[in-house]
Coordinates of C-alpha atoms and ligand atoms in Angstrom, one line a residue:
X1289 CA 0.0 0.0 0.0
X1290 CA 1.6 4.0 -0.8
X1291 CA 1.1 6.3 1.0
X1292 CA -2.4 7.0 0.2
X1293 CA -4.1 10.4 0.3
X1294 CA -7.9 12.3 -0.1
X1295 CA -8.7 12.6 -3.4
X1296 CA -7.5 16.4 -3.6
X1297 CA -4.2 15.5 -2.8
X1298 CA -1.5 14.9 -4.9
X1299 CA 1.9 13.7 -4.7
X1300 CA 3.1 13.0 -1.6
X1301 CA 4.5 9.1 -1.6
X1302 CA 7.2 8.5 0.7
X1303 CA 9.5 6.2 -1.1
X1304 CA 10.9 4.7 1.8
X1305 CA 7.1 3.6 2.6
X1306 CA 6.2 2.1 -0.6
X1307 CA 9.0 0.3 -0.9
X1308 CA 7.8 -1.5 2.3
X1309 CA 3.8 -1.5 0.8
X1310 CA 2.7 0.8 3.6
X1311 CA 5.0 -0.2 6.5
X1312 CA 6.7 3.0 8.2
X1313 CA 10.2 1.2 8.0
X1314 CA 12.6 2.2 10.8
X1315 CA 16.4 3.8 9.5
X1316 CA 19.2 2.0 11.3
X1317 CA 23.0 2.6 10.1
X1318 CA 22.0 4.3 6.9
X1319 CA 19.1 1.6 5.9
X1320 CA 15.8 1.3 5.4
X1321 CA 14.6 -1.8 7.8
X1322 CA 11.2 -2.5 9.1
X1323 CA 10.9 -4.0 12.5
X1324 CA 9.7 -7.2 13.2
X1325 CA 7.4 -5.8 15.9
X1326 CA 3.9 -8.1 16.0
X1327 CA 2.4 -4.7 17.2
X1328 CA 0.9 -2.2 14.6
X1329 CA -0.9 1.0 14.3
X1330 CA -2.6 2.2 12.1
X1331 CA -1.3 6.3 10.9
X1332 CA -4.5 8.1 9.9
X1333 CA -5.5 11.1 8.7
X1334 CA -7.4 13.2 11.6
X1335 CA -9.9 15.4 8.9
X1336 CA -10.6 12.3 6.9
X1337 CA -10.0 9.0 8.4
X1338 CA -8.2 7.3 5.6
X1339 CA -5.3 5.5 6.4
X1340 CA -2.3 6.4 5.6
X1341 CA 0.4 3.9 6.5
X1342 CA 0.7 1.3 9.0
X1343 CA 3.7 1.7 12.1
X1344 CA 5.1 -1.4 13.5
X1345 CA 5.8 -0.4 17.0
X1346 CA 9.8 -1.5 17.5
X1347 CA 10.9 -3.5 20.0
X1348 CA 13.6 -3.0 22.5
X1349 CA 16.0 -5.3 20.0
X1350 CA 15.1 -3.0 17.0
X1351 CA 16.4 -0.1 19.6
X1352 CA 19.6 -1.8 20.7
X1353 CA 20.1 -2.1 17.1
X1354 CA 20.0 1.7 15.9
X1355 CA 22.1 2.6 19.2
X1356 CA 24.9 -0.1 18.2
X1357 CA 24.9 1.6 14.6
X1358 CA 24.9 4.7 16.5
X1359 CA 27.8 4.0 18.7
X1360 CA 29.6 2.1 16.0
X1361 CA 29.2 5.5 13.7
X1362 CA 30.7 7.8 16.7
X1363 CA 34.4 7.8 16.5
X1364 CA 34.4 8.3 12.7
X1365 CA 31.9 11.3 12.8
X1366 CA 33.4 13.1 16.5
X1367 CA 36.8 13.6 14.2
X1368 CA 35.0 15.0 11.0
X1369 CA 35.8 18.5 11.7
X1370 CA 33.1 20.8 12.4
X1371 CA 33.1 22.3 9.3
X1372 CA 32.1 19.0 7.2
X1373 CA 29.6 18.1 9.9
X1374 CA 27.9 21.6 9.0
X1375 CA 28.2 21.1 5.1
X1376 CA 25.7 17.8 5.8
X1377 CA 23.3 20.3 7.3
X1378 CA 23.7 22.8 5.1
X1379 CA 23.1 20.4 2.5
X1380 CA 20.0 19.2 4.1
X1381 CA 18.6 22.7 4.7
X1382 CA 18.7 23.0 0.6
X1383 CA 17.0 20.1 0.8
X1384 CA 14.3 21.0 3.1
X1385 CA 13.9 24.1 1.1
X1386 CA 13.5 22.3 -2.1
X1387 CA 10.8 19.6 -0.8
X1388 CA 8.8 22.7 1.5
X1389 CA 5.8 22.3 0.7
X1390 CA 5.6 18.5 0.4
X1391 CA 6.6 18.0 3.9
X1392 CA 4.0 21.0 5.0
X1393 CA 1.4 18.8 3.0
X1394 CA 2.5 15.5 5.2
X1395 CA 2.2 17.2 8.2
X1396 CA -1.0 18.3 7.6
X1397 CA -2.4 15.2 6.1
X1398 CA -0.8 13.5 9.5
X1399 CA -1.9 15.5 12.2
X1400 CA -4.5 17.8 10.9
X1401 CA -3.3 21.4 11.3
X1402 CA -4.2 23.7 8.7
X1403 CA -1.5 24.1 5.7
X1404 CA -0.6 27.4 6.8
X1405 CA 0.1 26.7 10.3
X1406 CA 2.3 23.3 8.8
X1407 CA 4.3 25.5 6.7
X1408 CA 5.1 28.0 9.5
X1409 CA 5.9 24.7 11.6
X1410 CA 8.7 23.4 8.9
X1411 CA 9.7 26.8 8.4
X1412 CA 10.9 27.0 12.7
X1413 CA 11.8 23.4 11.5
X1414 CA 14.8 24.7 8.8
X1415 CA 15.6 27.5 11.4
X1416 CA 16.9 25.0 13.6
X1417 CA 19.0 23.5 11.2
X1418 CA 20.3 27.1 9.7
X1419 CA 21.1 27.4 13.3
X1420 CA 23.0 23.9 13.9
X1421 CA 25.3 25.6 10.8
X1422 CA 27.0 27.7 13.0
X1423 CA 28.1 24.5 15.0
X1424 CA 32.0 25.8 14.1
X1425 CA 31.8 28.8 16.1
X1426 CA 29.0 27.9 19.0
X1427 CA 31.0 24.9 19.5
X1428 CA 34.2 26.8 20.7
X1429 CA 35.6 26.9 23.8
X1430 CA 37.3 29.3 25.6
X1431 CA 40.9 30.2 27.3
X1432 CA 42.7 31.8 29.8
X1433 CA 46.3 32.8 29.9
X1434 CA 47.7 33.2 32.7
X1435 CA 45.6 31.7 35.3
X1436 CA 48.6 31.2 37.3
X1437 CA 52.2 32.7 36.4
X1438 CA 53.0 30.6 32.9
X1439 CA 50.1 28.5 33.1
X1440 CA 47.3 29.0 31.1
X1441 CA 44.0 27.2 30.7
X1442 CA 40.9 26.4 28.2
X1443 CA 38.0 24.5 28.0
X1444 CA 37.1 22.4 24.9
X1445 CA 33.7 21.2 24.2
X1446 CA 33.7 17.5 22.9
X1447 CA 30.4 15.0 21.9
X1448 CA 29.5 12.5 24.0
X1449 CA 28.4 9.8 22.2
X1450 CA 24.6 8.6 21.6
X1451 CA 22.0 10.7 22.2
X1452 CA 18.1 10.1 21.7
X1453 CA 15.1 12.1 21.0
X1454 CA 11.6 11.1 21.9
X1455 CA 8.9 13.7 20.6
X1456 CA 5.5 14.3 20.8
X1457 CA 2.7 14.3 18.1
X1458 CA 1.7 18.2 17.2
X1459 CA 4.6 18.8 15.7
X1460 CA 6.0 16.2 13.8
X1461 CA 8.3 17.8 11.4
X1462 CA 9.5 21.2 14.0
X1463 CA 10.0 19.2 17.2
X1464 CA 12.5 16.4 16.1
X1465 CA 14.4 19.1 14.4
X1466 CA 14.6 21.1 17.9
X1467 CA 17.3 18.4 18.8
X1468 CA 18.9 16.1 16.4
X1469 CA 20.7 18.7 14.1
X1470 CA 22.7 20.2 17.1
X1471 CA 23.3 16.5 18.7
X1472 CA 24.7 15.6 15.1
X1473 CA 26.4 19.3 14.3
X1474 CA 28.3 18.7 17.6
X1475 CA 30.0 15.1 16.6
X1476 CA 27.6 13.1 18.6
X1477 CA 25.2 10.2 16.7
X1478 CA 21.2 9.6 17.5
X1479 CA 18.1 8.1 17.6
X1480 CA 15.4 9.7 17.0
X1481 CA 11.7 8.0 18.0
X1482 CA 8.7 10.6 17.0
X1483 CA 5.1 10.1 18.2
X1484 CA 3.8 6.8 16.8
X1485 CA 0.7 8.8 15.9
X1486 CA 2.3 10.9 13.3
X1487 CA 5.1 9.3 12.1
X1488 CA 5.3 10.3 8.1
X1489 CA 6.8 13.7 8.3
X1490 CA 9.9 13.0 10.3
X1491 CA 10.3 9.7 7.9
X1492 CA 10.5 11.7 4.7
X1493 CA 12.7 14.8 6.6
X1494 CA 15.3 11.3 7.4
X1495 CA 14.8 10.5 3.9
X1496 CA 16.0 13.9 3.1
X1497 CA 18.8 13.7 5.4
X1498 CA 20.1 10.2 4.0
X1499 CA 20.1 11.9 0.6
X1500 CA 21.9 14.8 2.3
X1501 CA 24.8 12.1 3.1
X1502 CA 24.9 12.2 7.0
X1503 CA 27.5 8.7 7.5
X1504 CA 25.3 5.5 7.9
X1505 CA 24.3 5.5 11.8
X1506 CA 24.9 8.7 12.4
X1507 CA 21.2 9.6 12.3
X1508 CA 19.0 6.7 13.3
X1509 CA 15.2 7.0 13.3
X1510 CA 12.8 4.0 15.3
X1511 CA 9.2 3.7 15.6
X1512 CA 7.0 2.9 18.3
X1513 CA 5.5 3.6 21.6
X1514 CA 6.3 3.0 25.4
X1515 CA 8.3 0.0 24.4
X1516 CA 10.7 1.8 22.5
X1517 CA 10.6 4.1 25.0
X1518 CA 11.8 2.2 27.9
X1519 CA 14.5 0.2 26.0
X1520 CA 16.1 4.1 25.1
X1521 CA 15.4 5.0 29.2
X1522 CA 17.3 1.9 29.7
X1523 CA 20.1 1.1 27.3
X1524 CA 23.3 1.6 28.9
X1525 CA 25.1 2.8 25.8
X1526 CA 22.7 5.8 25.4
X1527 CA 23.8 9.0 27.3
X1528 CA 21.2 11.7 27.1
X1529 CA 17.8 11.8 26.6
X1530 CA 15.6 15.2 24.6
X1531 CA 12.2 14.7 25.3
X1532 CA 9.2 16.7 24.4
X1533 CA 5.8 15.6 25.5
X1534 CA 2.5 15.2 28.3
X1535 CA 4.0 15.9 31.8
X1536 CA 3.1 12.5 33.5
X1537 CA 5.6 11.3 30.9
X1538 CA 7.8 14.3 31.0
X1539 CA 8.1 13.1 34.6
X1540 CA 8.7 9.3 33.8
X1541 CA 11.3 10.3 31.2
X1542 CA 12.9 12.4 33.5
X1543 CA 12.9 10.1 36.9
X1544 CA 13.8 7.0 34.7
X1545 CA 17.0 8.5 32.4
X1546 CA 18.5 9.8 35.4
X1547 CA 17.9 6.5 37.5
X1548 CA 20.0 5.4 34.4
X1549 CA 23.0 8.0 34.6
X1550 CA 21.5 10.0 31.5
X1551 CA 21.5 13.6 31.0
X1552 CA 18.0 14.5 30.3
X1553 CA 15.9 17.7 29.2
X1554 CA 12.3 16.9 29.3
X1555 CA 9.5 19.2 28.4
X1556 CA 6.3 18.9 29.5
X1557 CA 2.7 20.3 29.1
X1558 CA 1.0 23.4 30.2
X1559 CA -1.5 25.9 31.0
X1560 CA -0.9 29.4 29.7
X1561 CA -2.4 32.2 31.1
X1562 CA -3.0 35.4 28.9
X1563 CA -3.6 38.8 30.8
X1564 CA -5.5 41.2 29.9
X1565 CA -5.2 44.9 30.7
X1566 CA -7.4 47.1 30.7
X1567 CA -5.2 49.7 29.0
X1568 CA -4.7 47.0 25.9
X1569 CA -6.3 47.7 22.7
X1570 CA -9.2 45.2 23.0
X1571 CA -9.7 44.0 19.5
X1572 CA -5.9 43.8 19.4
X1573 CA -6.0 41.7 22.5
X1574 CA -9.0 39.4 21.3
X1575 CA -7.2 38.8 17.9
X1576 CA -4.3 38.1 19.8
X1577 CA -6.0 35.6 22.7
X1578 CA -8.2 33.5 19.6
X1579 CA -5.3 33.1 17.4
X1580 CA -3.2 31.7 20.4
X1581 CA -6.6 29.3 22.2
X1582 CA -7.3 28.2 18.8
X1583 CA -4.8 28.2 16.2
X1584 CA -3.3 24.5 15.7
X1585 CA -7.2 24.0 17.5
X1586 CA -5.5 24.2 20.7
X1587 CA -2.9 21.7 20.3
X1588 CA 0.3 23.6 21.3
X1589 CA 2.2 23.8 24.1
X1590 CA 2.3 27.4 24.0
X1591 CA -1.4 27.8 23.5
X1592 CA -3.3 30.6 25.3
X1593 CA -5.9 28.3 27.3
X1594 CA -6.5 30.8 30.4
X1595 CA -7.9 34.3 29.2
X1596 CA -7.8 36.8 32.7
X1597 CA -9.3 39.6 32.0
X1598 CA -8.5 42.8 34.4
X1599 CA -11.4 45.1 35.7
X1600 CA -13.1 46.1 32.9
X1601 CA -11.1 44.5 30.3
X1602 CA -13.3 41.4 31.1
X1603 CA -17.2 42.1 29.2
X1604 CA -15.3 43.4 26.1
X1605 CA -13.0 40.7 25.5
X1606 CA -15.7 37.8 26.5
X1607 CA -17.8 39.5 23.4
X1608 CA -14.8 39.5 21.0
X1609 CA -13.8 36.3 21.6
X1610 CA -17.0 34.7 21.8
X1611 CA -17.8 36.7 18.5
X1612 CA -14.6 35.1 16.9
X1613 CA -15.1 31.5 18.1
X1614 CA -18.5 31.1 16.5
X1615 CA -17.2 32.5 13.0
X1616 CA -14.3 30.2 12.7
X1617 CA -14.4 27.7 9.9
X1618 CA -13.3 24.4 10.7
X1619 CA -12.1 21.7 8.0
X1620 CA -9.7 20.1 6.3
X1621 CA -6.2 21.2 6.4
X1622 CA -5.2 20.9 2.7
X1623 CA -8.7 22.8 2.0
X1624 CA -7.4 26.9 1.8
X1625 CA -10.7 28.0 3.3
X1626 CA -9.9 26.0 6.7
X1627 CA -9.4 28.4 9.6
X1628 CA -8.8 25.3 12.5
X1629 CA -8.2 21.5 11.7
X1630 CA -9.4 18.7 14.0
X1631 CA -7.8 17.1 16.6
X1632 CA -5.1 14.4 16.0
X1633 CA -7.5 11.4 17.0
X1634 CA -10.9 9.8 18.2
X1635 CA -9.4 9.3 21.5
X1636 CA -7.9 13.3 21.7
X1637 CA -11.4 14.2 21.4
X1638 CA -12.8 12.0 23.1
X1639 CA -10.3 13.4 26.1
X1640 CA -11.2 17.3 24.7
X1641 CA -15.3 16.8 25.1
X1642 CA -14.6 15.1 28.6
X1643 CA -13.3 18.1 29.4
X1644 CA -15.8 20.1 28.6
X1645 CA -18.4 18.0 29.9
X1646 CA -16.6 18.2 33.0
X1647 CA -16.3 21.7 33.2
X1648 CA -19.7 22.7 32.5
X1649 CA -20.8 19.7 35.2
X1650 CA -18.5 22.1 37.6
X1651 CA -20.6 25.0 36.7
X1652 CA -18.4 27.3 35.0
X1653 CA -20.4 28.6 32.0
X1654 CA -20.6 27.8 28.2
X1655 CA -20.9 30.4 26.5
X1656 CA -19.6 28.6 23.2
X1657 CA -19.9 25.0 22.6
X1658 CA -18.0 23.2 19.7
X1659 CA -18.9 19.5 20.7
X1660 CA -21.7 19.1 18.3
X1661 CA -19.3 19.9 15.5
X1662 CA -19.3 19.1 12.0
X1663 CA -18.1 19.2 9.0
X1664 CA -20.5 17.8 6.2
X1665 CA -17.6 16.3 3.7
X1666 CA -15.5 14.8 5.8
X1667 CA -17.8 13.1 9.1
X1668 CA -14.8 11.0 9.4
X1669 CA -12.9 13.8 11.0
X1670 CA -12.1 14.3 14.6
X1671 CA -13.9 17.9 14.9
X1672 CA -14.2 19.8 18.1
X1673 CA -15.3 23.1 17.7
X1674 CA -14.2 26.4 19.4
X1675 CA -15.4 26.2 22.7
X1676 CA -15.0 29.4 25.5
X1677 CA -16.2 28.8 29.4
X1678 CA -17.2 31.5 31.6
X1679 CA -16.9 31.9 35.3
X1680 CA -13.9 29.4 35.6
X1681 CA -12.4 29.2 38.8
X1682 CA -8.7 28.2 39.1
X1683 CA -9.6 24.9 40.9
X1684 CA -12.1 23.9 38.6
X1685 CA -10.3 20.9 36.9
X1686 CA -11.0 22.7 33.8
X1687 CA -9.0 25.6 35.4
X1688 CA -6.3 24.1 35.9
X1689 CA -5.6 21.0 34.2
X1690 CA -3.9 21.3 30.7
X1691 CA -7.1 20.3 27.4
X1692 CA -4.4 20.7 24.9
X1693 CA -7.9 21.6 22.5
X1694 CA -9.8 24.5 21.2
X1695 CA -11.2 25.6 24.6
X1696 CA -10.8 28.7 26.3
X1697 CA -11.4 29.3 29.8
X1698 CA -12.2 32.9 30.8
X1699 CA -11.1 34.1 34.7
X1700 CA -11.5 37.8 35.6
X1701 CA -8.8 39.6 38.6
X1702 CA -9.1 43.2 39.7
X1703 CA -5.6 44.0 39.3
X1704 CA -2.2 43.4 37.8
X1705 CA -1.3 41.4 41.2
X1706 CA -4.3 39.6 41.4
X1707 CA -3.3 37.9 37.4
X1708 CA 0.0 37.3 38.5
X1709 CA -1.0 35.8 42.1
X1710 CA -3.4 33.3 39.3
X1711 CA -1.2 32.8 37.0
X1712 CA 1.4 31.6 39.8
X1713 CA -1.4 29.1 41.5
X1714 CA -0.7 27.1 38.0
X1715 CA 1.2 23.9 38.5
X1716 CA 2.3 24.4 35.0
X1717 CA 4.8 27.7 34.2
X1718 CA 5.7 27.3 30.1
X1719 CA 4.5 30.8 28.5
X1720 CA 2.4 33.3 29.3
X1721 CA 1.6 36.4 28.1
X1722 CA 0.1 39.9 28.9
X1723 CA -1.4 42.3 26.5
X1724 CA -1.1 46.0 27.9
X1725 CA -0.4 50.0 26.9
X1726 CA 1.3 49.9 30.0
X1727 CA 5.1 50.1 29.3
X1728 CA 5.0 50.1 33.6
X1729 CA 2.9 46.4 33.9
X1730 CA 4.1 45.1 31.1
X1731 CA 7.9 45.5 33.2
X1732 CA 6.2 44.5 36.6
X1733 CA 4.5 41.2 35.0
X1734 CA 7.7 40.4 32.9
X1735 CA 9.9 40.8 36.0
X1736 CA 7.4 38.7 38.8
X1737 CA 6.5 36.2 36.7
X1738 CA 7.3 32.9 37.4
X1739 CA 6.8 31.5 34.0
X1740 CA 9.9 31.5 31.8
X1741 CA 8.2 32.5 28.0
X1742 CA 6.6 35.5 28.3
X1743 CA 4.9 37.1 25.1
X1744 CA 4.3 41.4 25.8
X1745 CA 1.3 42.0 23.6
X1746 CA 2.3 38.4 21.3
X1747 CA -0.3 35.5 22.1
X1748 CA 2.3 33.0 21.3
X1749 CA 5.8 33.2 22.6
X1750 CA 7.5 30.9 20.7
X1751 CA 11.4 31.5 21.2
X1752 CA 13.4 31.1 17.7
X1753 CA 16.0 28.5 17.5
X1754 CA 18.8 31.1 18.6
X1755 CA 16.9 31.3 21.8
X1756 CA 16.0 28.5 24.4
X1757 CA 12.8 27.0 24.5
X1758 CA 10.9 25.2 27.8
X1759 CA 9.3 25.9 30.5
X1760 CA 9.9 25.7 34.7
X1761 CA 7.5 23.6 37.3
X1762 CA 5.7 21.2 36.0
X1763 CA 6.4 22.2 32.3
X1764 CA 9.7 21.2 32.5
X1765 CA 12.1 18.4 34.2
X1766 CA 16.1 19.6 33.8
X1767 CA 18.3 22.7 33.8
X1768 CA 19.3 22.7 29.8
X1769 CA 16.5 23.4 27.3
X1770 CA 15.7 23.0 23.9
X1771 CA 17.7 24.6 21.1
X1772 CA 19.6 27.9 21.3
X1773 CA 22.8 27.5 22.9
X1774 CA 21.7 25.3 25.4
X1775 CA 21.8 22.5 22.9
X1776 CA 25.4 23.0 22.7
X1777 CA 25.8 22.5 26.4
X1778 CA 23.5 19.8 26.4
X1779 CA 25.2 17.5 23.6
X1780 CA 28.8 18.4 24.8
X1781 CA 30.9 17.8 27.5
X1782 CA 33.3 20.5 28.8
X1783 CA 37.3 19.5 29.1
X1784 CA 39.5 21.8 31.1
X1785 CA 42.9 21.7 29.9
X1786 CA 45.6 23.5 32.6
X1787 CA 49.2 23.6 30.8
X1788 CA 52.8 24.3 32.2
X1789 CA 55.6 24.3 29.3
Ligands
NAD2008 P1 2.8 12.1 25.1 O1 3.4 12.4 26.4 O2 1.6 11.3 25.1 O3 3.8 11.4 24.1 C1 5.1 12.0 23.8 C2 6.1 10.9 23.5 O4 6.2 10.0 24.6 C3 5.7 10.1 22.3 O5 6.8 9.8 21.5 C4 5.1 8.8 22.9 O6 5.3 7.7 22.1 C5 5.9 8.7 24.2 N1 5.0 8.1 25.3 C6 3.7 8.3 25.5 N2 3.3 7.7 26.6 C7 4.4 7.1 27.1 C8 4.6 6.3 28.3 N3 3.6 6.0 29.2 N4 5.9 5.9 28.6 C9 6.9 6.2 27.7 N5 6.7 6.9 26.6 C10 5.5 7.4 26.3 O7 2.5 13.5 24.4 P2 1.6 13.8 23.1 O8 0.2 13.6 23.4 O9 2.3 13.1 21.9 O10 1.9 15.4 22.9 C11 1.2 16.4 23.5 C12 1.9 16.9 24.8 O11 3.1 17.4 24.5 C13 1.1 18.0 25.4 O12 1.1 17.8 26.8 C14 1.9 19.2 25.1 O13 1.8 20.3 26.0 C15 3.3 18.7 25.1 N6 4.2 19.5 24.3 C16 5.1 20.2 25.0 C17 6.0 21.1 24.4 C18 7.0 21.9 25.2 O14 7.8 22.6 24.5 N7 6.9 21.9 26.5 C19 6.0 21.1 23.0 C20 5.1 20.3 22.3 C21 4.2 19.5 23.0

């Protein structure tokens, strides 16, 4: 079976899957290999319900297998110079470039997200890899003459050895990408496993990269679920851990690597609270909440979800938004009039309209309701409409817990304090934002925040891939985060070398 597609699509066959009539086949030491895994899963698409391809879910030998390619591949690719390790990414960037809109189509036709929002997700994709480029000069050390009379002194970064990357499903092209370039642009080799739900982007971005002539193991890309998983948590050979995902995991990851002697950076879910002054431009700040509740229908994890509106900012916003929630057009993806896509799966939604069934059973009030939604071509599709709650209290589970859908809850405070003192009763701290004329609260909520990415009149702060990206409580196990030039200090290891001639 090829990759197959809704009739309005064309062209997008992953050769790597039809060679293998439909099985996702793992990429161990520079080959194309399916596992022998007895467990399979079906890869749909979320708008239509067609199937797509079929994912064996690897095993903890198909694992030990891409690590000892991994390992094997190490010494070889630690003494390529810098330089050559960056022409493989430079080439691959061209080659991202070149096949754009293809992988934005996969994504799409994978997890549901409108085209638009795909293409801005491989574009922060290729950032990361213009960014892993530079790995010649973010890679240097540093020295000290002197540091005692003739004796000088200098660090020098070196790899490790075998890293892995386990990644969550909403966005399958831009989150893999957020750690593999820099663990291979710094001389170290990996394994990459993305969400068994949405598999096909990162398989035909590997393709790319095996066409962009990265060494055989240096890049190694398994399948599967918690299986895989736990044989990564657990190999002895593998030394760090990048993890992107639900916090109960984030947490498991995190406990378990360590228990293991791994470094690990794991990023979990959230809650993000969006203030609202009263100063703000309202329709500024309604555009600005909607686009970041609903956008990707809610499946980000720097989605607004929390709207708290100050004093009188409150009746105004509630209108706008609840204006803008009913006249969003929901759909399919590849279809250009689509303003929100569905959710990723039966069960997601399932999960989304408990959550709205619970709130409302609470007795915060629904003041819109997308769980009847539909959308006559494709009843297939796993729609949940735009949904926004009124009078949620923080310990309504609704309130607090993270939906990771198109719902909005709406909280009012009577000042600046009062936001920050809700915001900070939030297990989760990942972003927040507050939208203000204020040059005064916007300082004052920027420096007492306890949330560590903070958008100033921007719904969604999503740090580019010069700057780190994660979160701090429960949004976040480990000290390093993603990308910027924590990567580097992530996937190296720091020498000190003290010399006396
Ligand atoms: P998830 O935690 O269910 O899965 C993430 C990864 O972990 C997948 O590769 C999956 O195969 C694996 N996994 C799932 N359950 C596991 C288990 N019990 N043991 C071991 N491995 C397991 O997350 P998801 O539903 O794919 O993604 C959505 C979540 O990711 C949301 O919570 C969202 O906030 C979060 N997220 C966070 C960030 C961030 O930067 N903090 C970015 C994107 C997504």
């Amino acid at each position: 079976m090829a990759v197959s597609v809704a009739p309005r699509d064309t062209g997008v066959l992953l050769a790597s899957v039809a060679s293998f009539r439909g099985i996702i086949p793992n990429y161990i030491g520079g080959e194309w290999t399916p596992s022998a895994s007895p467990r399979e899963l079906d890869v749909t698409n979320p708008a239509t319900g067609e199937r797509l391809a079929v994912v064996r879910l690897s095993t903890a030998d198909d694992v030990g297998r891409a690590v000892a390619a991994a390992r094997s591949a190490f010494p070889a690719w630690r003494e390529t110079p810098p330089v050559e390790r960056a022409r493989k990414l430079f080439r691959l960037k061209m080659l991202l470039e070149e096949h754009f809109q293809d992988i934005a189509r996969i994504v799409t036709l994978e997890n549901g997200k409108t085209l638009a929002e795909a293409k801005g997700s491989v574009r922060r994709a290729i950032e990361n890899v213009e960014h892993a480029c530079g790995i010649p000069t973010l890679m240097m050390g540093q020295t000290l003459e002197d540091v005692a009379h003739g004796i000088d002194c200098e660090t020098v970064r070196q790899p490790i050895g075998v890293f892995a990357a386990i990644t969550p499903f909403n966005f399958p092209a831009m989150v893999p990408l957020w750690f593999w370039p820099y663990a291979v642009a710094t001389g170290n080799c990996i394994v990459v496993k993305p969400s068994e739900q949405v598999p096909l982007s990162q398989q035909r971005i590997v393709e790319l990269a095996h066409e962009a002539g990265f060494p055989a193991g240096v890049l190694n890309l398994v399948h599967g679920d918690k299986e895989a998983v736990d044989a990564i948590l657990r190999h002895p050979e593998i030394a760090g851990v990048s993890f992107v995902g639900s916090s109960p995991v984030a947490r498991y990851i995190y406990r378990t690597a360590a228990e293991h002697g791994k470094r690990v950076q794991a990023l979990g879910g959230a809650k993000n609270h969006m203030v609202v002054m009263p100063d703000a431009p309202v329709e500024f700040a309604a555009d600005g909440v909607v686009s970041s509740v609903y956008g990707c229908t809610g499946q980000r994890c720097l989605a607004g979800s929390v709207a708290v509106a100050v004093e009188k900012a409150y009746a105004p916003l509630k209108e706008r938004v609840a204006a803008a929630a009913k006249s969003l057009r929901l759909g399919y993806g590849l279809d250009p009039a689509t303003q929100m896509g569905p959710v990723v799966s039966r069960k997601h939604r399932e999960r989304v309209v408990g959550y709205i069934d619970q709130g409302e059973a609470e007795g915060a009030k629904l003041v819109v309701d997308g769980r009847g939604a539909r959308v006559d071509e494709y009843p297939r599709g796993h729609w949940v409409g735009p949904t926004l709650f009124d009078q949620v209290q923080p310990d309504m589970v609704i309130g607090k817990e993270e939906i990771f859908g198109p719902v909005l809850t709406l909280s009012r405070a009577g000042s600046l304090d009062e936001a920050i003192e809700l915001v900070h009763r939030s297990g989760y701290a990942n972003a927040t934002s507050i939208f203000t004329s204020s040059g005064r609260a916007a300082r004052e909520f920027r420096y007492r925040i306890g949330v560590s990415m903070i958008g100033v009149n921007i719904g969604v702060a999503a740090p580019m891939a010069f700057f780190p990206f994660g979160g701090t409580k429960g949004s976040f196990y480990g000290d390093l985060k993603a990308h910027g030039r924590d990567a580097i200090e992530f996937y190296t290891d720091k020498k000190v070398v003290i010399s006396r001639w």
